[in-house]
Amino acid sequence: MTTDSTRLTSGAALGESSAPWRERLASLLDAYSRRPRPGSSRARFDAAVAWQSELVDAGLAAPGWPVSAGGMGLDLDDQLDYYRMTSAARTPKHPCSLSFIVAPTLIVHGTQQQRDRYLEPLLRADEFWCQGFSEPGAGSDLASLSTRAVADGDVYRVTGQKIWTTMADRADWIFALVRTGPPGRGTSGITYLLIAMDSPGVEVRPLRDAAGGHHFAEVFFDDVEVPMANRVGEEGDGWSIMRTSLGHERATAFLADEFRYRKTVDQVLRLAVEQGHRDDPLVRQHVADLETDVRTIATNSARALSAVLRQEDPGGVASINRLVKSEFEQRLHGLALRLTGPGAALGSRSAGAVDGGRWTYGYLMSRASTIGAGTAEIQRNTIAETVLGLPSHRGEGRRDPVVEPGRPLAVPESDERAVRSAVAGVVHSRVETDRILHGRVDTAELWDALVDFGLPGLAAPESLGGGGASPRLLCAAIEEAAYRLAPVPLVPTVAALALLLACGAEDAAAPVIAGARCAVAVAVDDFGWCLDDTAPTVTDGVLTGVVDRVVGAPDAQILVVVARSADSGEVAVVVIEPADAMVTRQDPLDLTSSVGAVSLDGVRGDVVAVGPQARRGIEEAQRIAHLAIAADSVGVANRALAMAVDWAGQREQFGRIIGSFQAVSHCCADMLVEAEGARNQVLAAADLDGDSVEAELSAQLAAAHALSAAVRVTESCVQVHGGIGFTWEHPAHLLLRRALANEAWCARPESLRDRAAGRVLAQFS
């Protein structure tokens, strides 16, 4: 095989001189689709290897690798398109996924000679790799590894044992961490070596896994000679190389995983329908959770990769996604096994097993997902100590957090950073806990300052005096205001403005864009805004009826009423002056908001939409309202996270900082996973075109995720603070109150999940 640099970059050169990559890939995929599918596992394996060579020859392999390394060097959007295309064509994945852990290490830290020698055979699947990290006495605790490498002239002599080594029985090479420094526990003196598996002294002993297969093995090294040229980086730098070289490829690999997971989730959804569980309310909740999980993985990855491609640190998103993915795989297969009903009593190889036993087999294999490559508990340690900056549970001090807890892990783009900074500056100097508790916040002055910035009309059309910004930036602004518990009716006003704009009521929207406080007077049940007979009636512009529990009504300068025509029963949207109605202030759970009952007895208003136009406007406005309340909940959750981490990092108990206790640090890690996942889902849903079929589904799932996450995170915040978190003067209860109120006033998360699940399952009729 030719392995020089000319061969390595030949695919990229071909791509530069021929048709655009999409056209070439589409042509290759079209040819692939006409081929007969292999019938045996061996034939499928051979086909997967052959497919990799086709991609390399066409310059269409490794979309995220730099061109200089033989990849395509695509940006984020192009990589997404690439994986969409290959996933839709159901092309085989690379038969050795471990290759894509060593590859970025070589790209970043390897010599040119190493890159020339190893990258192309790896990419073509001509050579397979396995990972030699875990040992019998150093599984997740890699710093305790004891396999030794002793320098002897121009070689290292390696002696020791690795275990749980996936694909060791068929790998050509192993990338291994070995100890070249003094024996004992520690991260210094660890070196990264590339070892040929056919070297004298290497012995592989397969291990049988719980599913009955032989996917991993023990590997023994008995005085194995490894050339010094096979060392990656400097001697003793192996630990930092292992930890720092994966950012770009991890983010890219997560994007690929999104499409692989999407396919598997769809298979589970089809199974649910086929097994008669389409209308099972419990199954529907699990279905919505799966759909949320796969989207969380995708949105986390997209924001991380976007930062990487801007040459910025992706933060701790990769660490979070590693944990999310492993637990998602278990939930996925757990639900699938549940859906097989009595079939779950059969082994995976039984003649009567559902779907050939794949779900039983998959469930058993998924138990390893929270063990391999570091257990879920170790991942939580990493998130708590490396990402959040909490003290080491081993007494090894503490590091600076990747970013300030509560702030976006992946660096936002410049426009989002500017919006966040501006809103934070407006609210921070005007809102304090003590002022909120005693009603001393000058809400009028705060509202005017937010209006001066451009809220609530930040995303309204410029032609109407709005900011013309994207819904994503509006959500970022709402999040920042909520993070600081701004006691103003921003979300109710945004929802009302969205309803007016969606109904085409531009004249009525103008004063709201200019800064008038507003609210939507509409009955609400667990599923959201009610359009049934409980709504007020309207006859010739005159309203009659009562709407209870209207959030923001006592502070509103304009009320937008959802009513029904007394004559035709058609839905109508009516704008009134609050002074013409009777607004009775009610005692709110959320001390940063206002709630009131609106009595309409012969109140005359301006009917701005009726019938189909009103219904369409209400549907679109509910989507925006869901995103706005979700963004508010994200802000609340992240403030609770920041407070909990701060307290856990300074409070002492039993002679130790409480954040060094794993019970506390793992709680904080879970809070981060919830809060960051909710943020990324909300922003991704806000980026979608409102006219797309996907937009409402994404908004429902994002809102359900954010509403539930905010309650769980704020409850955890109180728990981490202990007794002080339960006192009136501490802001923890203010956050919990706001999170609970958010769950109640727009739509219950369980109901949003049920609706979303119905939409998802309908695709598998």
XYZ file of N, CA and C in Angstrom, residues 25 317 501:
9
model
N -21.078 13.333 -3.952
C -21.592 12.402 -2.960
C -22.955 11.858 -3.378
N -18.955 20.785 26.631
C -20.098 20.130 25.997
C -19.786 18.676 25.669
N -48.977 39.934 15.924
C -48.262 39.874 14.646
C -48.743 38.694 13.799
